[in-house]
Short mmCIF file of C-alpha atoms in Angstrom, two decimals:
data_model
loop_
_atom_site.label_atom_id
_atom_site.label_comp_id
_atom_site.label_asym_id
_atom_site.label_seq_id
_atom_site.Cartn_x
_atom_site.Cartn_y
_atom_site.Cartn_z
CA UNK A 1350 -16.80 14.17 -0.08
CA UNK A 1351 -14.30 16.94 -0.94
CA UNK A 1352 -10.70 15.85 -0.39
CA UNK A 1353 -9.92 18.66 2.04
CA UNK A 1354 -13.04 18.55 4.18
CA UNK A 1355 -11.26 17.03 7.19
CA UNK A 1356 -7.91 18.76 6.71
CA UNK A 1357 -4.49 17.16 6.39
CA UNK A 1358 -3.64 13.51 7.00
CA UNK A 1359 -1.25 13.09 9.90
CA UNK A 1360 0.13 10.47 12.24
CA UNK A 1361 -2.20 10.46 15.22
CA UNK A 1362 -0.67 12.17 18.24
CA UNK A 1363 -2.90 10.02 20.47
CA UNK A 1364 -2.05 6.69 18.86
CA UNK A 1365 0.89 6.82 16.43
CA UNK A 1366 0.10 3.37 15.03
CA UNK A 1367 -2.73 4.99 13.05
CA UNK A 1368 -3.61 8.07 11.02
CA UNK A 1369 -6.05 10.85 11.69
CA UNK A 1370 -7.08 14.04 9.94
CA UNK A 1371 -6.12 17.39 11.40
CA UNK A 1372 -9.70 17.74 12.67
CA UNK A 1373 -9.21 14.56 14.72
CA UNK A 1374 -11.38 12.23 12.64
CA UNK A 1375 -9.88 8.84 11.69
CA UNK A 1376 -8.27 8.07 8.35
CA UNK A 1377 -7.86 4.43 7.30
CA UNK A 1378 -6.04 4.13 3.94
CA UNK A 1379 -7.92 1.96 1.45
CA UNK A 1380 -6.39 2.27 -1.98
CA UNK A 1381 -4.16 1.04 -4.77
CA UNK A 1382 -1.03 1.83 -6.71
CA UNK A 1383 -1.99 3.75 -9.85
CA UNK A 1384 1.46 4.58 -11.13
CA UNK A 1385 0.73 5.33 -14.77
CA UNK A 1386 -1.76 4.62 -17.57
CA UNK A 1387 -1.59 1.36 -19.46
CA UNK A 1388 0.39 1.23 -22.68
CA UNK A 1389 -2.86 1.17 -24.64
CA UNK A 1390 -2.88 4.95 -25.11
CA UNK A 1391 0.85 5.60 -25.20
CA UNK A 1392 0.48 8.20 -27.96
CA UNK A 1393 -2.78 9.74 -26.81
CA UNK A 1394 -2.44 11.54 -23.45
CA UNK A 1395 -6.10 12.59 -23.34
CA UNK A 1396 -7.26 8.99 -23.72
CA UNK A 1397 -4.67 7.86 -21.16
CA UNK A 1398 -5.99 10.37 -18.63
CA UNK A 1399 -9.54 9.30 -19.40
CA UNK A 1400 -8.50 5.70 -18.68
CA UNK A 1401 -7.01 6.73 -15.33
CA UNK A 1402 -10.13 8.70 -14.49
CA UNK A 1403 -12.17 5.54 -15.01
CA UNK A 1404 -10.00 3.67 -12.52
CA UNK A 1405 -10.34 6.52 -10.04
CA UNK A 1406 -14.11 6.52 -10.35
CA UNK A 1407 -14.28 2.77 -9.79
CA UNK A 1408 -12.06 3.00 -6.71
CA UNK A 1409 -13.93 5.97 -5.25
CA UNK A 1410 -17.35 4.41 -5.88
CA UNK A 1411 -16.26 1.45 -3.77
CA UNK A 1412 -15.01 3.39 -0.76
CA UNK A 1413 -11.38 3.72 -1.83
CA UNK A 1414 -9.65 6.83 -0.56
CA UNK A 1415 -6.07 6.97 -1.83
CA UNK A 1416 -3.72 6.16 -4.69
CA UNK A 1417 -0.01 6.27 -5.40
CA UNK A 1418 1.62 7.77 -8.48
CA UNK A 1419 5.24 7.88 -9.66
CA UNK A 1420 5.89 11.45 -10.77
CA UNK A 1421 9.06 10.22 -12.48
CA UNK A 1422 7.35 7.60 -14.65
CA UNK A 1423 7.68 8.45 -18.34
CA UNK A 1424 4.06 9.57 -18.79
CA UNK A 1425 4.46 12.16 -16.01
CA UNK A 1426 8.23 12.82 -15.95
CA UNK A 1427 8.62 16.59 -16.18
CA UNK A 1428 12.42 16.36 -16.52
CA UNK A 1429 12.48 14.25 -19.66
CA UNK A 1430 14.84 15.97 -22.09
CA UNK A 1431 17.41 17.98 -20.12
CA UNK A 1432 18.57 18.04 -16.51
CA UNK A 1433 16.89 20.87 -14.63
CA UNK A 1434 14.38 21.75 -17.37
CA UNK A 1435 10.70 20.87 -16.90
CA UNK A 1436 8.28 19.93 -19.65
CA UNK A 1437 5.12 22.10 -19.53
CA UNK A 1438 3.03 19.38 -21.20
CA UNK A 1439 3.91 16.88 -18.47
CA UNK A 1440 3.16 19.49 -15.82
CA UNK A 1441 -0.34 19.87 -17.24
CA UNK A 1442 -0.83 16.10 -17.06
CA UNK A 1443 0.05 16.08 -13.36
CA UNK A 1444 -2.26 19.05 -12.80
CA UNK A 1445 -5.10 17.13 -14.41
CA UNK A 1446 -4.29 13.96 -12.47
CA UNK A 1447 -4.50 15.93 -9.23
CA UNK A 1448 -7.83 17.45 -10.07
CA UNK A 1449 -9.29 14.10 -11.13
CA UNK A 1450 -8.22 12.65 -7.79
CA UNK A 1451 -9.75 15.60 -5.96
CA UNK A 1452 -13.03 15.23 -7.86
CA UNK A 1453 -13.14 11.58 -6.77
CA UNK A 1454 -12.22 12.14 -3.12
CA UNK A 1455 -8.88 10.34 -3.40
CA UNK A 1456 -5.69 11.33 -1.56
CA UNK A 1457 -2.41 10.90 -3.44
CA UNK A 1458 0.93 9.51 -2.36
CA UNK A 1459 3.34 11.46 -4.57
CA UNK A 1460 6.45 9.37 -5.31
CA UNK A 1461 9.19 11.71 -6.48
CA UNK A 1462 11.75 9.41 -8.13
CA UNK A 1463 12.26 5.79 -9.11
CA UNK A 1464 15.40 5.61 -11.29
CA UNK A 1465 18.19 3.17 -10.46
CA UNK A 1466 20.94 4.20 -12.85
CA UNK A 1467 22.09 6.90 -15.24
CA UNK A 1468 23.16 4.52 -17.99
CA UNK A 1469 22.05 1.15 -19.33
CA UNK A 1470 25.59 -0.09 -18.63
CA UNK A 1471 24.96 0.41 -14.91
CA UNK A 1472 21.51 -1.19 -15.09
CA UNK A 1473 19.82 -2.56 -18.22
CA UNK A 1474 16.29 -1.73 -17.00
CA UNK A 1475 15.39 1.09 -19.37
CA UNK A 1476 12.33 2.06 -17.29
CA UNK A 1477 14.65 2.73 -14.32
CA UNK A 1478 17.22 4.83 -16.17
CA UNK A 1479 17.69 8.62 -15.86
CA UNK A 1480 19.90 9.22 -18.87
CA UNK A 1481 19.39 13.02 -19.01
CA UNK A 1482 21.51 13.34 -15.85
CA UNK A 1483 24.53 11.62 -17.40
CA UNK A 1484 27.43 13.60 -18.83
CA UNK A 1485 27.12 11.74 -22.14
CA UNK A 1486 23.72 13.43 -22.58
CA UNK A 1487 24.73 16.88 -21.38
CA UNK A 1488 23.98 16.22 -17.73
CA UNK A 1489 26.24 17.03 -14.78
CA UNK A 1490 26.76 13.50 -13.39
CA UNK A 1491 28.60 10.31 -14.25
CA UNK A 1492 27.13 7.90 -11.69
CA UNK A 1493 24.38 7.28 -9.16
CA UNK A 1494 26.94 7.67 -6.40
CA UNK A 1495 27.73 11.16 -7.64
CA UNK A 1496 24.01 11.92 -7.61
CA UNK A 1497 23.90 11.02 -3.92
CA UNK A 1498 27.11 12.72 -2.85
CA UNK A 1499 27.58 15.84 -4.98
CA UNK A 1500 26.00 19.25 -4.62
CA UNK A 1501 24.93 19.04 -8.27
CA UNK A 1502 23.08 15.78 -7.68
CA UNK A 1503 21.39 16.95 -4.52
CA UNK A 1504 20.33 20.20 -6.09
CA UNK A 1505 18.72 18.33 -8.99
CA UNK A 1506 16.53 16.57 -6.44
CA UNK A 1507 15.75 19.62 -4.32
CA UNK A 1508 15.04 21.95 -7.24
CA UNK A 1509 12.37 19.55 -8.41
CA UNK A 1510 10.90 19.36 -4.92
CA UNK A 1511 10.90 23.16 -4.83
CA UNK A 1512 9.08 23.23 -8.15
CA UNK A 1513 6.33 20.98 -6.81
CA UNK A 1514 6.10 23.00 -3.62
CA UNK A 1515 5.77 26.27 -5.50
CA UNK A 1516 3.15 24.83 -7.81
CA UNK A 1517 1.09 22.73 -5.40
CA UNK A 1518 1.98 23.76 -1.86
CA UNK A 1519 0.80 21.88 1.22
CA UNK A 1520 -2.40 20.57 -0.31
CA UNK A 1521 -4.82 18.47 1.76
CA UNK A 1522 -5.10 16.32 -1.37
CA UNK A 1523 -1.73 14.73 -0.65
CA UNK A 1524 -1.48 11.62 1.49
CA UNK A 1525 2.20 12.47 1.51
CA UNK A 1526 5.47 12.67 -0.37
CA UNK A 1527 7.60 9.58 -0.93
CA UNK A 1528 11.23 10.26 -1.80
CA UNK A 1529 11.75 7.22 -3.99
CA UNK A 1530 10.36 3.93 -5.10
CA UNK A 1531 12.49 1.11 -3.68
CA UNK A 1532 15.62 3.22 -3.41
CA UNK A 1533 17.81 0.33 -2.28
CA UNK A 1534 17.38 -1.13 -5.79
CA UNK A 1535 20.13 1.27 -6.85
CA UNK A 1536 23.46 -0.47 -7.30
CA UNK A 1537 25.39 -0.53 -4.04
CA UNK A 1538 23.71 2.25 -2.05
CA UNK A 1539 23.28 0.45 1.28
CA UNK A 1540 25.98 2.36 3.12
CA UNK A 1541 26.36 5.44 5.29
CA UNK A 1542 26.07 7.77 2.29
CA UNK A 1543 22.74 6.20 1.32
CA UNK A 1544 21.26 6.67 4.77
CA UNK A 1545 22.76 10.13 5.21
CA UNK A 1546 21.15 11.18 1.90
CA UNK A 1547 17.80 9.82 3.01
CA UNK A 1548 17.89 11.42 6.45
CA UNK A 1549 18.87 14.74 4.90
CA UNK A 1550 16.25 14.65 2.16
CA UNK A 1551 13.45 13.50 4.45
CA UNK A 1552 14.10 16.62 6.50
CA UNK A 1553 14.41 18.86 3.44
CA UNK A 1554 11.14 17.64 1.92
CA UNK A 1555 9.40 18.02 5.28
CA UNK A 1556 10.61 21.63 5.48
CA UNK A 1557 8.92 22.28 2.17
CA UNK A 1558 5.75 20.31 2.96
CA UNK A 1559 5.33 20.67 6.74
CA UNK A 1560 1.63 19.77 6.63
CA UNK A 1561 2.12 16.61 4.55
CA UNK A 1562 3.58 13.26 5.53
CA UNK A 1563 7.04 12.35 4.21
CA UNK A 1564 8.26 8.79 3.75
CA UNK A 1565 10.62 6.41 1.95
CA UNK A 1566 10.25 2.92 0.44
CA UNK A 1567 12.53 -0.07 -0.08
CA UNK A 1568 12.43 -3.05 -2.41
CA UNK A 1569 10.48 -6.23 -1.79
CA UNK A 1570 11.20 -7.80 1.60
CA UNK A 1571 11.89 -11.22 0.14
CA UNK A 1572 15.34 -12.23 1.42
CA UNK A 1573 17.01 -12.12 4.83
CA UNK A 1574 19.81 -9.84 3.69
CA UNK A 1575 17.46 -6.87 3.33
CA UNK A 1576 16.34 -7.05 6.98
CA UNK A 1577 19.06 -4.70 8.39
CA UNK A 1578 18.32 -2.14 5.67
CA UNK A 1579 14.59 -2.30 6.40
CA UNK A 1580 15.12 -1.98 10.13
CA UNK A 1581 17.38 1.04 9.78
CA UNK A 1582 15.14 2.78 7.22
CA UNK A 1583 11.93 2.20 9.15
CA UNK A 1584 13.51 3.68 12.28
CA UNK A 1585 15.23 6.53 10.43
CA UNK A 1586 14.56 10.01 11.75
CA UNK A 1587 12.11 11.87 9.53
CA UNK A 1588 10.64 8.75 7.89
CA UNK A 1589 7.10 9.21 9.15
CA UNK A 1590 5.57 5.95 7.90
CA UNK A 1591 7.01 2.43 8.15
CA UNK A 1592 6.31 1.03 4.69
CA UNK A 1593 7.01 -2.46 3.43
CA UNK A 1594 6.81 -4.10 0.00
CA UNK A 1595 6.30 -7.87 -0.30
CA UNK A 1596 4.85 -10.07 -3.04
CA UNK A 1597 3.75 -13.61 -3.67
CA UNK A 1598 6.88 -14.60 -5.59
CA UNK A 1599 7.89 -18.21 -6.14
CA UNK A 1600 11.35 -17.00 -7.09
CA UNK A 1601 11.93 -15.25 -3.77
CA UNK A 1602 14.57 -16.62 -1.43
CA UNK A 1603 12.28 -16.26 1.60
CA UNK A 1604 9.97 -19.26 1.88
CA UNK A 1605 7.29 -17.04 3.43
CA UNK A 1606 6.86 -15.38 0.00
CA UNK A 1607 5.56 -18.70 -1.37
CA UNK A 1608 2.83 -19.00 1.27
CA UNK A 1609 -0.89 -18.16 1.12
CA UNK A 1610 -1.17 -14.43 0.52
CA UNK A 1611 -2.76 -13.62 3.87
CA UNK A 1612 0.35 -15.08 5.53
CA UNK A 1613 2.68 -13.21 3.17
CA UNK A 1614 0.95 -9.92 3.97
CA UNK A 1615 0.48 -10.40 7.71
CA UNK A 1616 4.08 -11.55 8.22
CA UNK A 1617 5.39 -8.44 6.46
CA UNK A 1618 3.38 -6.15 8.75
CA UNK A 1619 4.34 -8.11 11.86
CA UNK A 1620 8.03 -7.93 10.92
CA UNK A 1621 7.99 -4.15 10.56
CA UNK A 1622 5.93 -3.71 13.73
CA UNK A 1623 8.49 -5.80 15.62
CA UNK A 1624 11.01 -3.00 15.10
CA UNK A 1625 8.80 -0.82 17.34
CA UNK A 1626 8.88 2.08 14.91
CA UNK A 1627 6.20 4.06 16.84
CA UNK A 1628 4.72 5.05 13.53
CA UNK A 1629 2.02 3.65 11.24
CA UNK A 1630 2.89 0.52 9.27
CA UNK A 1631 1.60 0.15 5.70
CA UNK A 1632 1.99 -2.73 3.24
CA UNK A 1633 2.53 -0.27 0.42
CA UNK A 1634 3.17 -2.65 -2.47
CA UNK A 1635 2.02 -6.22 -2.85
CA UNK A 1636 0.45 -8.62 -5.29
CA UNK A 1637 1.50 -11.76 -7.16
CA UNK A 1638 4.35 -11.97 -9.65
CA UNK A 1639 6.09 -14.51 -11.82
CA UNK A 1640 9.38 -15.73 -10.30
CA UNK A 1641 11.73 -12.91 -9.29
CA UNK A 1642 9.34 -10.18 -10.47
CA UNK A 1643 9.56 -11.24 -14.11
CA UNK A 1644 5.95 -10.22 -14.77
CA UNK A 1645 2.40 -10.28 -13.40
CA UNK A 1646 1.34 -13.63 -11.97
CA UNK A 1647 0.08 -16.29 -14.36
CA UNK A 1648 -2.64 -16.92 -11.76
CA UNK A 1649 -4.27 -13.51 -12.21
CA UNK A 1650 -6.55 -14.49 -15.14
CA UNK A 1651 -8.04 -17.29 -13.04
CA UNK A 1652 -8.67 -15.04 -10.05
CA UNK A 1653 -11.99 -13.67 -11.21
CA UNK A 1654 -13.30 -13.84 -7.63
CA UNK A 1655 -10.43 -11.70 -6.30
CA UNK A 1656 -9.15 -14.00 -3.56
CA UNK A 1657 -5.69 -12.45 -3.84
CA UNK A 1658 -7.03 -8.91 -3.58
CA UNK A 1659 -9.23 -9.87 -0.62
CA UNK A 1660 -6.21 -11.12 1.32
CA UNK A 1661 -4.16 -8.09 0.25
CA UNK A 1662 -6.75 -5.71 1.68
CA UNK A 1663 -7.77 -7.50 4.87
CA UNK A 1664 -4.65 -9.29 6.16
CA UNK A 1665 -2.49 -6.21 6.82
CA UNK A 1666 -5.18 -4.29 8.72
CA UNK A 1667 -6.07 -7.28 10.86
CA UNK A 1668 -2.35 -7.70 11.63
CA UNK A 1669 -1.99 -4.18 13.01
CA UNK A 1670 -1.36 -2.12 9.88
CA UNK A 1671 -2.82 1.39 9.74
CA UNK A 1672 -4.80 0.49 6.62
CA UNK A 1673 -5.47 -1.98 3.84
CA UNK A 1674 -2.65 -3.44 1.79
CA UNK A 1675 -1.90 -1.58 -1.43
CA UNK A 1676 -2.06 -3.79 -4.52
CA UNK A 1677 0.15 -3.43 -7.59
CA UNK A 1678 -1.19 -4.53 -11.03
CA UNK A 1679 -4.06 -2.07 -10.90
CA UNK A 1680 -4.72 -2.44 -14.64
CA UNK A 1681 -3.69 -6.00 -15.55
CA UNK A 1682 -5.39 -7.58 -12.53
CA UNK A 1683 -7.81 -5.39 -10.56
CA UNK A 1684 -9.39 -3.51 -13.46
CA UNK A 1685 -9.13 -6.35 -15.96
CA UNK A 1686 -10.98 -8.72 -13.59
CA UNK A 1687 -13.37 -5.96 -12.41
CA UNK A 1688 -12.46 -6.45 -8.76
CA UNK A 1689 -13.04 -2.89 -7.55
CA UNK A 1690 -15.91 -4.01 -5.33
CA UNK A 1691 -13.41 -5.60 -2.93
CA UNK A 1692 -12.39 -2.13 -1.77
CA UNK A 1693 -16.03 -1.62 -0.84
CA UNK A 1694 -16.04 -4.85 1.16
CA UNK A 1695 -13.04 -3.65 3.18
CA UNK A 1696 -14.67 -0.26 3.61
CA UNK A 1697 -17.81 -1.96 4.92
CA UNK A 1698 -15.80 -3.25 7.88
CA UNK A 1699 -13.88 -0.08 8.74
CA UNK A 1700 -16.26 2.75 7.83
CA UNK A 1701 -17.56 3.16 11.41
CA UNK A 1702 -14.30 2.27 13.16
CA UNK A 1703 -11.93 4.73 14.86
CA UNK A 1704 -8.69 2.76 15.37
CA UNK A 1705 -7.11 5.70 17.20
CA UNK A 1706 -9.61 5.63 20.07
CA UNK A 1707 -9.97 1.85 19.94
CA UNK A 1708 -6.28 1.29 20.75
CA UNK A 1709 -6.40 -1.96 18.79
CA UNK A 1710 -4.11 -4.84 19.71
CA UNK A 1711 -3.63 -7.44 16.97
CA UNK A 1712 -3.29 -11.15 17.70
CA UNK A 1713 -3.35 -14.30 15.60
CA UNK A 1714 -4.26 -17.89 16.35
CA UNK A 1715 -5.64 -20.88 14.49
CA UNK A 1716 -7.78 -23.97 14.68
CA UNK A 1717 -7.69 -27.04 12.48
CA UNK A 1718 -9.84 -25.22 9.92
CA UNK A 1719 -9.25 -21.50 10.37
CA UNK A 1720 -6.59 -18.85 10.71
CA UNK A 1721 -7.94 -16.28 13.16
CA UNK A 1722 -6.83 -12.66 12.94
CA UNK A 1723 -8.14 -10.50 15.79
CA UNK A 1724 -8.13 -6.79 16.54
CA UNK A 1725 -9.14 -6.12 20.13
CA UNK A 1726 -10.10 -2.54 20.89
CA UNK A 1727 -11.59 -0.62 23.79
CA UNK A 1728 -15.09 -0.71 22.26
CA UNK A 1729 -14.90 -3.24 19.44
CA UNK A 1730 -13.40 -6.61 18.68
CA UNK A 1731 -12.94 -7.49 15.01
CA UNK A 1732 -12.21 -11.09 14.04
CA UNK A 1733 -11.28 -12.17 10.51
CA UNK A 1734 -11.67 -15.89 9.95
CA UNK A 1735 -9.71 -17.29 6.99
CA UNK A 1736 -10.31 -20.83 5.74
CA UNK A 1737 -6.98 -22.67 5.97
CA UNK A 1738 -8.04 -25.11 3.27
CA UNK A 1739 -8.50 -22.35 0.69
CA UNK A 1740 -5.65 -20.36 -0.84
CA UNK A 1741 -4.14 -19.34 -4.16
CA UNK A 1742 -2.57 -22.81 -4.27
CA UNK A 1743 -5.88 -24.66 -4.08
CA UNK A 1744 -8.14 -22.30 -5.98
CA UNK A 1745 -5.87 -20.78 -8.63
CA UNK A 1746 -3.03 -23.26 -9.08
CA UNK A 1747 -4.97 -26.49 -8.59
CA UNK A 1748 -8.33 -25.28 -9.89
CA UNK A 1749 -10.20 -26.47 -6.80
CA UNK A 1750 -13.32 -24.38 -6.19
CA UNK A 1751 -13.73 -22.79 -2.77
CA UNK A 1752 -15.66 -25.20 -0.57
CA UNK A 1753 -18.82 -24.20 1.26
CA UNK A 1754 -18.17 -24.40 4.99
CA UNK A 1755 -21.40 -25.41 6.65
CA UNK A 1756 -22.46 -25.94 10.26
CA UNK A 1757 -19.22 -24.66 11.78
CA UNK A 1758 -19.31 -23.58 15.40
CA UNK A 1759 -16.68 -21.07 16.45
CA UNK A 1760 -15.57 -20.81 20.06
CA UNK A 1761 -15.23 -17.09 20.74
CA UNK A 1762 -12.77 -17.84 23.53
CA UNK A 1763 -10.34 -18.82 20.77
CA UNK A 1764 -10.20 -15.11 19.88
CA UNK A 1765 -10.09 -14.00 23.51
CA UNK A 1766 -13.69 -12.81 23.56
CA UNK A 1767 -15.71 -12.46 26.77
CA UNK A 1768 -19.27 -12.93 25.51
CA UNK A 1769 -21.28 -11.98 28.58
CA UNK A 1770 -23.35 -9.07 27.21
CA UNK A 1771 -22.33 -8.19 23.72
CA UNK A 1772 -23.77 -7.42 20.32
CA UNK A 1773 -22.35 -9.77 17.72
CA UNK A 1774 -22.55 -9.20 13.97
CA UNK A 1775 -21.18 -11.38 11.20
CA UNK A 1776 -20.20 -10.04 7.79
CA UNK A 1777 -19.74 -12.18 4.69
CA UNK A 1778 -17.46 -10.15 2.38
CA UNK A 1779 -18.18 -12.46 -0.55
CA UNK A 1780 -21.92 -11.82 -0.36
CA UNK A 1781 -21.73 -8.32 1.13
CA UNK A 1782 -24.18 -9.46 3.77
CA UNK A 1783 -24.47 -8.75 7.52
CA UNK A 1784 -26.38 -10.74 10.10
CA UNK A 1785 -26.85 -10.25 13.85
CA UNK A 1786 -26.61 -13.26 16.10
CA UNK A 1787 -26.07 -14.44 19.66
CA UNK A 1788 -23.75 -17.17 20.91
CA UNK A 1789 -24.70 -20.19 22.91
CA UNK A 1790 -22.32 -19.77 25.78
CA UNK A 1791 -19.05 -19.09 24.00
CA UNK A 1792 -20.02 -20.96 20.84
CA UNK A 1793 -21.11 -19.01 17.79
CA UNK A 1794 -22.96 -20.83 15.03
CA UNK A 1795 -21.45 -19.47 11.84
CA UNK A 1796 -23.53 -19.10 8.70
CA UNK A 1797 -22.51 -21.12 5.68
CA UNK A 1798 -19.57 -19.37 4.00
CA UNK A 1799 -16.70 -19.68 1.59
CA UNK A 1800 -13.12 -18.50 2.16
CA UNK A 1801 -13.63 -15.99 4.99
CA UNK A 1802 -15.94 -14.23 7.43
CA UNK A 1803 -15.65 -11.23 9.72
CA UNK A 1804 -17.10 -11.12 13.23
CA UNK A 1805 -17.70 -7.74 14.88
CA UNK A 1806 -18.32 -7.70 18.62
CA UNK A 1807 -19.41 -4.49 20.31
CA UNK A 1808 -17.91 -4.53 23.81
#
């Protein structure tokens, strides 16, 4: 389907917890971070773009509908040699990326910047350094703080935004414009200047892209000290989407980040929703990492079934998010393990659902065997059953195969279901198989399954 056939993506005026297109039809994000090509084709841009196109095709073929790119990543960075000058070769790469996304029916979240310092002395992460802005390299600035506070720094940001606006305009292709990746990862920005900059720039970018969504992101929500920053940013005027990043990270200070991934994801969404942001909530970055984000998880090679990706996609939506969770490690995990079909399994559940008109309310409960995530709408009740005895700990760490759950009877009252005259369907996302059934009273005989099942009740 052409990317612009339904118009622009917007926060629903009827139900601001969800998205709709400008023609009123629903939009449920189902996608992945696709920040840059792998290092395999570092010196061959054509091959790198071909690699990205392959990922796009796999995502699109499985019902995926959006991706995120960092325009400031080295492969795309148009301002790579001198402050204020833009590289025509990099511009062509972005042009091609856009058209590949359009050809595959994918919307793009355009992340404008990601740098954290101007020198390696400030921050030794070379991938997060914007050295061309520093005075030692002919730039106008001597620190990140000067970037945030000075006219020169602010104009560097806005001139680039103006360039993109003049070149691309308010395209229906764009999911939206994100000011920065994890901006609080800068050294010492969590003060009034930081928030004033963000409030100002959210408004300035919105002026330039009035038909597109505008948003900001913060670093992984993995310690209590970041809570006030998250709360303030998610409620900030002009920040149209409440985004959260959280990973399975055994080095994180928050114990919740060591839990089964469905709990990690659902708790992140529930936390942000508790701020009552009156805007859509998205788990915009997640996955599994080595302690303190020191690399991709050592458990990825063993996850050939995609249990981590399954939880990433399903848990946020069933906890009240506006869409699926957005996985990192698109190349080293999802593509390497050929897990693209999981996006299709999520799409199978939501393709006929309009969350705006449903007015979904999310609840969670559990039995001895199951965690029960429920979305109760005006016309539909969706129930995701997750086996409590299966997780990354059992299957990936301990090497224990997922057990077949057989003969289980599920009491629909546990999920608040009145079963008087309803159509009940059960979907097995691991087999991609539906079946229609009827309860005996309130008891539903579940088919044999592993890991999880979804129940759809038409009210």
